[in-house]
Coordinates of C-alpha atoms and ligand atoms in Angstrom, one line a residue:
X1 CA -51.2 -19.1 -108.4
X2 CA -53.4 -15.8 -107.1
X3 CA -55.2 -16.3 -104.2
X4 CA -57.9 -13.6 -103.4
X5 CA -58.7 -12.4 -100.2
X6 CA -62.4 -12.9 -101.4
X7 CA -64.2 -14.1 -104.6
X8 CA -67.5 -13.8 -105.0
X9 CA -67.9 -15.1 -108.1
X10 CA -68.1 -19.3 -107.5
X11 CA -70.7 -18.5 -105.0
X12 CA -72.7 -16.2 -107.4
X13 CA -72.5 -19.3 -109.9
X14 CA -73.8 -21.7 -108.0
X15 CA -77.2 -19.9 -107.1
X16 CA -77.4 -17.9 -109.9
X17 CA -80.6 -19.4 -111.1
X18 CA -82.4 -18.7 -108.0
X19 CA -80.9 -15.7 -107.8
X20 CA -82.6 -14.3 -110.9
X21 CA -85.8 -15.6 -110.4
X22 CA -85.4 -13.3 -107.0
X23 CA -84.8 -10.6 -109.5
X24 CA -87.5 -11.1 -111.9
X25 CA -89.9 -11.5 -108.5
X26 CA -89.0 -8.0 -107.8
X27 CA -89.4 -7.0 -111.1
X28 CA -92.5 -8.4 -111.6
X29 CA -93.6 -7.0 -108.3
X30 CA -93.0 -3.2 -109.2
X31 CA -92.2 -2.8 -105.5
X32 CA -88.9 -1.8 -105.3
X33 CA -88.4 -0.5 -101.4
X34 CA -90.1 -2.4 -98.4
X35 CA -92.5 -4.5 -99.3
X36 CA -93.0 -8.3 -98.9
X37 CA -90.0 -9.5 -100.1
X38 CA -88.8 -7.4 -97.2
X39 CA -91.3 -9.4 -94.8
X40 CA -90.4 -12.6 -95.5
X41 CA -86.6 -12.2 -95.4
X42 CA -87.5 -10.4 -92.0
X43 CA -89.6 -13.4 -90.9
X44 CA -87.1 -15.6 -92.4
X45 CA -84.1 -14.5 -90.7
X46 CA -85.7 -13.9 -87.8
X47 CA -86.8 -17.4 -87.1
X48 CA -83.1 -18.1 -88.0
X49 CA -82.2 -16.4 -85.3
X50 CA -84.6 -17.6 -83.1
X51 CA -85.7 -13.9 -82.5
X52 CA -89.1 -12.7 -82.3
X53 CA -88.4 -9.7 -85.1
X54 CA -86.5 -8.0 -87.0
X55 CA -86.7 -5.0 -89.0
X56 CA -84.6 -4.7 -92.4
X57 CA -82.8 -2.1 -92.6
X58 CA -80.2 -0.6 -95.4
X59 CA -76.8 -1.1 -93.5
X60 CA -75.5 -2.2 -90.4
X61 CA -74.2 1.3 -89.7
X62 CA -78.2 1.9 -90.2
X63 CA -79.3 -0.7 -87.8
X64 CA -76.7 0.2 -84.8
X65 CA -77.7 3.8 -85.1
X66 CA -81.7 3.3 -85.1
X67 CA -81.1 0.4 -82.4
X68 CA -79.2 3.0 -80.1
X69 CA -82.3 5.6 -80.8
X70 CA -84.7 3.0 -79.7
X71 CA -82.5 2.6 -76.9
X72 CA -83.2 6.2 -75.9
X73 CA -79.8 6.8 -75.9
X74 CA -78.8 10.6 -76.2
X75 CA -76.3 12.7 -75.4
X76 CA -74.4 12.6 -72.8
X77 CA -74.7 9.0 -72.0
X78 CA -72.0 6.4 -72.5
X79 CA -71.8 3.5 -74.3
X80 CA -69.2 0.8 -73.7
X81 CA -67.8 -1.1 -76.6
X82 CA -64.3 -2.4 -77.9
X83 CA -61.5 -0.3 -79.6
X84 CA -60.6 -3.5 -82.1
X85 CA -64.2 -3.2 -84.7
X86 CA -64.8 -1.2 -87.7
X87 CA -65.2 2.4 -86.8
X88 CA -69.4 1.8 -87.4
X89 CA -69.8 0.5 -84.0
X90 CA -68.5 3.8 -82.8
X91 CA -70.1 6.4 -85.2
X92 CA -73.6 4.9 -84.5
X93 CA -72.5 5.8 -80.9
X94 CA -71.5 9.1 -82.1
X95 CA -74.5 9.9 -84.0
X96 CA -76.9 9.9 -81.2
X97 CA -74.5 12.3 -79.3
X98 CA -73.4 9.4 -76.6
X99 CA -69.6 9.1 -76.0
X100 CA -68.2 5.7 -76.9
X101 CA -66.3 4.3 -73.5
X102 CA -64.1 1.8 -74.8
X103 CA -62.8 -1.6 -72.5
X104 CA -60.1 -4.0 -73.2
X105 CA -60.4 -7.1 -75.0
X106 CA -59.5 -10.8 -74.4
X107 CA -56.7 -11.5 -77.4
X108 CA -57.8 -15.1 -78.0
X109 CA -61.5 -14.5 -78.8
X110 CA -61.0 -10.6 -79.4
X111 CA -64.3 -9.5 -78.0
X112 CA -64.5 -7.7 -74.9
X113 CA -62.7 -8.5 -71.7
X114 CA -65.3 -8.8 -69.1
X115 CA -63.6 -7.5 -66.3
X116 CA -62.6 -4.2 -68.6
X117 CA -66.3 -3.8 -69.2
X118 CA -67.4 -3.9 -65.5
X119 CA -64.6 -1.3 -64.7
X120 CA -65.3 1.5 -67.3
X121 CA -69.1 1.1 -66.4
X122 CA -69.9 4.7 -64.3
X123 CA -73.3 6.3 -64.3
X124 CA -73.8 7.6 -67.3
X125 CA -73.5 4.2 -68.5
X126 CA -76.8 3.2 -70.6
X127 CA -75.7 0.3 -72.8
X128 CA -72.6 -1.8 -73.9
X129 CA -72.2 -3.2 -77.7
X130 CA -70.4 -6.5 -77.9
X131 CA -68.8 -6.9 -81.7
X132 CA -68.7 -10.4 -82.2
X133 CA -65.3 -9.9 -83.9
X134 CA -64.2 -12.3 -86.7
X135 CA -67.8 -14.2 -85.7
X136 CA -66.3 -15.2 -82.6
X137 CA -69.6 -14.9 -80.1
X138 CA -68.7 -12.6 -77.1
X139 CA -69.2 -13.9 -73.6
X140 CA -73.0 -13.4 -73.2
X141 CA -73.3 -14.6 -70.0
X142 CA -71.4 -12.6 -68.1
X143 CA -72.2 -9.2 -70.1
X144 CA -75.9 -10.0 -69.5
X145 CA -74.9 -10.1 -65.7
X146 CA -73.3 -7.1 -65.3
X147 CA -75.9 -5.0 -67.7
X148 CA -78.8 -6.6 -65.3
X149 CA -76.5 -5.6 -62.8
X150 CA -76.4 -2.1 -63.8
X151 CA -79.8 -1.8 -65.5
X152 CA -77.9 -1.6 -68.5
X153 CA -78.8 -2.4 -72.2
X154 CA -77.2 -4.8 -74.5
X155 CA -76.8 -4.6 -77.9
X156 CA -74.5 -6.8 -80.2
X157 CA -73.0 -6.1 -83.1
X158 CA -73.5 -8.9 -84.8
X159 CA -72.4 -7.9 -88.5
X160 CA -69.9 -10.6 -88.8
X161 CA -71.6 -13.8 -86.8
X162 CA -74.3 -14.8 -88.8
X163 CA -75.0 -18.4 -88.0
X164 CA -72.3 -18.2 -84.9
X165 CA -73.5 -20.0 -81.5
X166 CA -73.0 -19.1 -78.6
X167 CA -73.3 -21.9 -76.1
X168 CA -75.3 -23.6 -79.0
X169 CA -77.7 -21.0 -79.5
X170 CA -77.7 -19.0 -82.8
X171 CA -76.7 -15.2 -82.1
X172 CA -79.6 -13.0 -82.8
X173 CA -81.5 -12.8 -79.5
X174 CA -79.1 -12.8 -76.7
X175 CA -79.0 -8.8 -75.9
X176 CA -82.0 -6.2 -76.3
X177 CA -81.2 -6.0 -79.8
X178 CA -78.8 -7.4 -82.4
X179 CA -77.3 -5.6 -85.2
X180 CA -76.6 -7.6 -88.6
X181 CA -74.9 -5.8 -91.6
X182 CA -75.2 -7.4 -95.1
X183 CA -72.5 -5.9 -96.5
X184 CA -71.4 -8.2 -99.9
X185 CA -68.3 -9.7 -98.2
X186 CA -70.4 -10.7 -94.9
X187 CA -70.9 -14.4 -93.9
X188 CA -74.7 -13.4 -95.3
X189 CA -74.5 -10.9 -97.6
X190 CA -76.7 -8.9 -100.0
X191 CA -75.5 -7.7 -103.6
X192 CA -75.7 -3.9 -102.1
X193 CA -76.1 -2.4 -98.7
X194 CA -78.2 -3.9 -95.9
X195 CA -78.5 -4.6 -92.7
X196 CA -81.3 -5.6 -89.4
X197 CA -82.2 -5.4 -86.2
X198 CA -83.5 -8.0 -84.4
X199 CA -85.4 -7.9 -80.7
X200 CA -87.5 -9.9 -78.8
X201 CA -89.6 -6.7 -77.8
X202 CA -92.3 -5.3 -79.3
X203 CA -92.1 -2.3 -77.8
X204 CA -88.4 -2.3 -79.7
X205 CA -89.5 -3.8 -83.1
X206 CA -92.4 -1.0 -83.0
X207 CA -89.9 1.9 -82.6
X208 CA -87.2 0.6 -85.3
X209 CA -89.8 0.5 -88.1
X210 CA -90.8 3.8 -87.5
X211 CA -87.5 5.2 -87.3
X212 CA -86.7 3.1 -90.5
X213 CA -89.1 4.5 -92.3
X214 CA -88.9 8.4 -91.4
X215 CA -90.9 7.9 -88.5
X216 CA -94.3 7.0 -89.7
X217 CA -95.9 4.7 -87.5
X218 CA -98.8 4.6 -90.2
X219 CA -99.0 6.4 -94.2
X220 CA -98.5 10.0 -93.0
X221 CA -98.2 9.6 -89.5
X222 CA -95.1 10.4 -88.2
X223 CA -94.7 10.0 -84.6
X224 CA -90.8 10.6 -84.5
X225 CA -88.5 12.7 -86.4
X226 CA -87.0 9.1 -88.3
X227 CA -84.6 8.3 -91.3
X228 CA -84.6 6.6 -95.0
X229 CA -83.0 3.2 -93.8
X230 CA -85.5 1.5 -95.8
X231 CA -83.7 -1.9 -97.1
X232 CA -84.3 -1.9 -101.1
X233 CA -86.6 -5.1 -102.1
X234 CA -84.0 -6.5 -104.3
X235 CA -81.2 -7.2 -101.8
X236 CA -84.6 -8.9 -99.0
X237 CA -85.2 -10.8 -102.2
X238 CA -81.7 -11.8 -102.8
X239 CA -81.0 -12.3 -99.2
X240 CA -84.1 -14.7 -99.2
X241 CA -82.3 -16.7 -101.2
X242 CA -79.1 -16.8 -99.7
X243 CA -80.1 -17.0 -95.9
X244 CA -81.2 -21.0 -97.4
X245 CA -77.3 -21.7 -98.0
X246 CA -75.9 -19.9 -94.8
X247 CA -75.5 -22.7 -92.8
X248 CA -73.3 -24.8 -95.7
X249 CA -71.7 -22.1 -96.3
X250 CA -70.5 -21.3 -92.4
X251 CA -70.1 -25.3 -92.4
X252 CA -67.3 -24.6 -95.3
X253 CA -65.8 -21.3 -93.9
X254 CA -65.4 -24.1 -90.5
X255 CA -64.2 -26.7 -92.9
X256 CA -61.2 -24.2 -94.5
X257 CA -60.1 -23.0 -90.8
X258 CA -59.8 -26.2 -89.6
X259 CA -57.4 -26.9 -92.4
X260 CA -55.8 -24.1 -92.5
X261 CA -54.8 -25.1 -89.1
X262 CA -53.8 -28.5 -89.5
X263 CA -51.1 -27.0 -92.0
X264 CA -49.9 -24.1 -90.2
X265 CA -49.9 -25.3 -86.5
X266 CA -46.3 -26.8 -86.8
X267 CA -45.7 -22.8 -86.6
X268 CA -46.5 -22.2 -83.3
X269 CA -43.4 -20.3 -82.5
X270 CA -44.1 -17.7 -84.7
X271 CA -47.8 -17.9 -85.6
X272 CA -50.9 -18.2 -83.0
X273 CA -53.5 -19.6 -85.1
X274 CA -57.4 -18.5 -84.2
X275 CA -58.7 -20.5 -80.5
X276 CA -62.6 -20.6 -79.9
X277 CA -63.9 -20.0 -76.6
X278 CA -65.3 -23.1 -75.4
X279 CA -69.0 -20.9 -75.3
X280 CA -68.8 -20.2 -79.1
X281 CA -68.8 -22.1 -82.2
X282 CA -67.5 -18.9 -84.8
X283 CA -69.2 -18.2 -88.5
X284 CA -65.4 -17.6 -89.3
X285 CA -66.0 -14.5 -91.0
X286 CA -62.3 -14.0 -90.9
X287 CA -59.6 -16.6 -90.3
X288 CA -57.2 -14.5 -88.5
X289 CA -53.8 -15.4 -87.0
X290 CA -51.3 -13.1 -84.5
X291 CA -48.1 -13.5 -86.1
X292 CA -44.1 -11.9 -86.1
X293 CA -43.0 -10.0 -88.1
X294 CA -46.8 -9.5 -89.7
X295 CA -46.1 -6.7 -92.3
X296 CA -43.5 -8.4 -93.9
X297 CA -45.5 -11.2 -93.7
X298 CA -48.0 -9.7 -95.9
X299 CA -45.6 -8.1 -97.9
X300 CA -44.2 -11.5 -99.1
X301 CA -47.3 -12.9 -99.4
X302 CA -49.0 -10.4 -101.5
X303 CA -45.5 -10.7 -103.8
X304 CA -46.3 -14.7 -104.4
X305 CA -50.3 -13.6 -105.5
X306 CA -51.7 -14.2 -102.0
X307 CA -54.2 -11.4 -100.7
X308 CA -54.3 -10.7 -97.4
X309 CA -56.6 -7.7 -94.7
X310 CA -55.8 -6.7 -90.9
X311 CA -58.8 -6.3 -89.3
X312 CA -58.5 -3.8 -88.0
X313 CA -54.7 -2.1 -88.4
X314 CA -55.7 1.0 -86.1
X315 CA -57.8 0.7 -83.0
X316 CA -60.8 3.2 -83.0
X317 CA -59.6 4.6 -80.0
X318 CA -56.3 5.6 -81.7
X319 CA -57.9 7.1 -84.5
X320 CA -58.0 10.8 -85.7
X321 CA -61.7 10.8 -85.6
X322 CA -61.8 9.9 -81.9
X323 CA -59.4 11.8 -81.0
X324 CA -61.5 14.1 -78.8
X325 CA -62.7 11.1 -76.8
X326 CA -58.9 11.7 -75.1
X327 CA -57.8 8.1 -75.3
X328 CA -54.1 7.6 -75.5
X329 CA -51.6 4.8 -77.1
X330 CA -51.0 2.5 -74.1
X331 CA -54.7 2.4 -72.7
X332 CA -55.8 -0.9 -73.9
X333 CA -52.7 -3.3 -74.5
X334 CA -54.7 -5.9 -75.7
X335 CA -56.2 -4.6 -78.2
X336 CA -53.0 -2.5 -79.7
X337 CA -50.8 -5.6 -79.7
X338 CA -53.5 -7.6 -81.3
X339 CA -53.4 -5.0 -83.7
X340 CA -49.8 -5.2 -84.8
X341 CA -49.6 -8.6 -84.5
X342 CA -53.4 -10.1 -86.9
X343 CA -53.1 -10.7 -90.0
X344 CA -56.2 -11.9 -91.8
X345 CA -56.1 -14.8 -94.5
X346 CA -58.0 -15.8 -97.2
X347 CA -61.3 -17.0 -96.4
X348 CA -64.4 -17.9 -98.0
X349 CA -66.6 -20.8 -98.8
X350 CA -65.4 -21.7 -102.0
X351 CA -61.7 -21.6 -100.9
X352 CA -60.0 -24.6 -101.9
X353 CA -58.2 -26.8 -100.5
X354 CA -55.4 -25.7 -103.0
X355 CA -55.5 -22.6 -102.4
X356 CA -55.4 -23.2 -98.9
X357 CA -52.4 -25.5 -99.3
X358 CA -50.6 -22.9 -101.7
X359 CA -51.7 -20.1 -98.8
X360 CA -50.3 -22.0 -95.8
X361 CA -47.2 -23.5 -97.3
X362 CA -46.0 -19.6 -98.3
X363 CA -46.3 -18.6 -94.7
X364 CA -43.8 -21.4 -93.8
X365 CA -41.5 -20.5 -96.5
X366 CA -41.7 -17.0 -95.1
X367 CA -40.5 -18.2 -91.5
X368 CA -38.0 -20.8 -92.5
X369 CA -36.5 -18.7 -95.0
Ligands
LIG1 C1 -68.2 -5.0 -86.7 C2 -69.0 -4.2 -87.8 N1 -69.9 -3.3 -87.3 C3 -70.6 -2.6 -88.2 C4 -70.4 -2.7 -89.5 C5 -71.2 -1.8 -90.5 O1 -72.0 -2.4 -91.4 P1 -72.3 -1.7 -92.8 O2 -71.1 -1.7 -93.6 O3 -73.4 -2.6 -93.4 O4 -72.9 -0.4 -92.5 C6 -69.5 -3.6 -90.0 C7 -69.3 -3.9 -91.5 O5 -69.0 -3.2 -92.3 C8 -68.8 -4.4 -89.1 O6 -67.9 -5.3 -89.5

């Protein structure tokens, strides 16, 4: 048997119909960019989130750089955020010429240790970005605290917890804004790039558009210097679509992890299956266990058709790019041992429960043998 890491395919079946009228809309439309396919997925989604607005935009790298702009945020400011995410979070930081201040995580939720955040904040502090890793929601409460505290900003990275909860509220509203990516393989995804920012402000919303759309705050007035981050009208239309199915389909990811753990928990001395934080129901973007002996783990797993991922192998802190930020190997032991140790398994809606059975009973053969 081969077991993907990820098949899009079953899923593209099964809305494939709807999925072309989408297309032939657009077609039909002649509007290729913007548009009001763009508007309703942005009205859409933002009601899904239980957000006032949100501006589409064509990435989530996109939406965390023109979030941290609205922000104000500029150089020599610094922005606190968590080694263990995709190097995004970090470049958006990078881009606006603010230095990303990285704090510890906690390993069973792996999103940021609280405590770690309220000791790296100094004053040049101006915002902190949560990643709601894996989908698991960070601890909103408490960061909210602290940035009121400080008269800091918050905003999430929320590119892999669409329909997550935290403490049974939808993430999309908790911080000043929230970043979504709709990158393919994403719990919503487009069939290309996108991505949004959602706010409850106005004042917020206002600014993102125009940086969006090169700045114009109206046909050939431009107010800022902006960007292209325009979302195309194909992917709003397509996302239209699938935004309809995201809750059964997060309901399914739930339904594989909580088999998936059934089978592999008689493991416990050499795998730590995924924990939720009482305060957050996960979208399960990524089922994602610590384990010994990981790499050989994978190795035998990918030699009996399984595919596995680690998210992430390398924390951003110990990478070349971020070198010059000065950070060392040792500085945040959470997140480096989490790094050897995750290994991230199969996981998509449309898993089955064979393949989850043929997935799990490999990883015991691997530690008995
Ligand atoms: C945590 C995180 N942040 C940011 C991004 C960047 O999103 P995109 O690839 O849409 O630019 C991603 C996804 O790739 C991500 O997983």
């Amino acid at each position: 048997m081969k077991v993907p890491f990820l098949d899009l395919h079953p899923q593209i079946k099964s809305i494939r119909t709807h999925i072309n009228a989408a297309f032939a809309r657009v077609m039909e439309s002649g509007i290729f960019i913007l548009g009001k396919e763009t508007e309703g997925f942005e009205q859409e989604f933002a009601r899904y989130c239980g957000a006032r607005y949100c501006v589409a935009v064509n990435s989530g790298t996109s939406a965390l750089h023109v979030a941290l702009l609205a922000h104000g945020i500029r150089f020599g400011d610094e922005v606190i955020t968590q080694p263990n995410t995709f190097v995004a979070t970090c470049e958006a930081i990078a881009y606006v010429g603010a230095k990303p201040v990285f704090a510890d995580i906690d390993p069973v939720s792996h999103t940021l240790d609280v405590a770690g955040v309220e000791r790296a904040i100094t004053k040049k502090t101006k915002a902190i970005i949560p990643v709601h890793l894996y989908g698991n929601a960070a601890d909103m409460n408490a960061l909210l605290r602290i940035a009121r505290k400080h008269n800091i900003a918050i905003i999430e990275d929320a590119a892999q917890a669409h329909g997550a909860t935290y403490r049974g509220k939808t993430i999309g509203s908790f911080g000043n804004t929230t970043c979504f990516s709709f990158y393919p393989s994403k719990v919503l995804g487009a069939y290309g790039e996108g991505g949004a920012v959602l706010t409850n402000s106005k004042k917020m919303e206002k600014a993102i558009r125009a940086l969006r759309d090169h700045g114009q705050i109206s046909k050939h007035a431009h107010e800022v210097i902006g960007y292209n981050y325009r979302i195309q009208a194909l992917q709003a239309a397509f996302l239209r679509v699938k935004l309809k199915h995201l809750n059964s389909w997060v309901a399914l990811r739930r339904k594989n992890a909580r088999t998936y753990n059934a089978l592999l928990k008689s493991l416990s001395a050499n795998v730590l299956l995924p924990v939720e934080r009482p305060h957050s129901v996960s979208s399960m973007y990524a089922y994602v266990i610590r384990c010994r002996r990981r790499n050989e783990l994978a190795s035998y797993l990918a030699k009996h058709g399984i595919q596995t991922q680690i998210h992430y192998p390398t924390p951003v802190h110990l990478q070349k790019a971020f070198f010059h930020l000065g950070y060392k190997k040792g500085d945040f032991p959470a997140a480096e041992r989490c790094a050897k140790e995750i290994l991230s398994l199969p996981m998509y809606p449309e898993l089955t429960d064979g393949h989850i059975r043929y997935v799990a009973s490999h990883v015991k053969k691997f530690y008995e043998a």
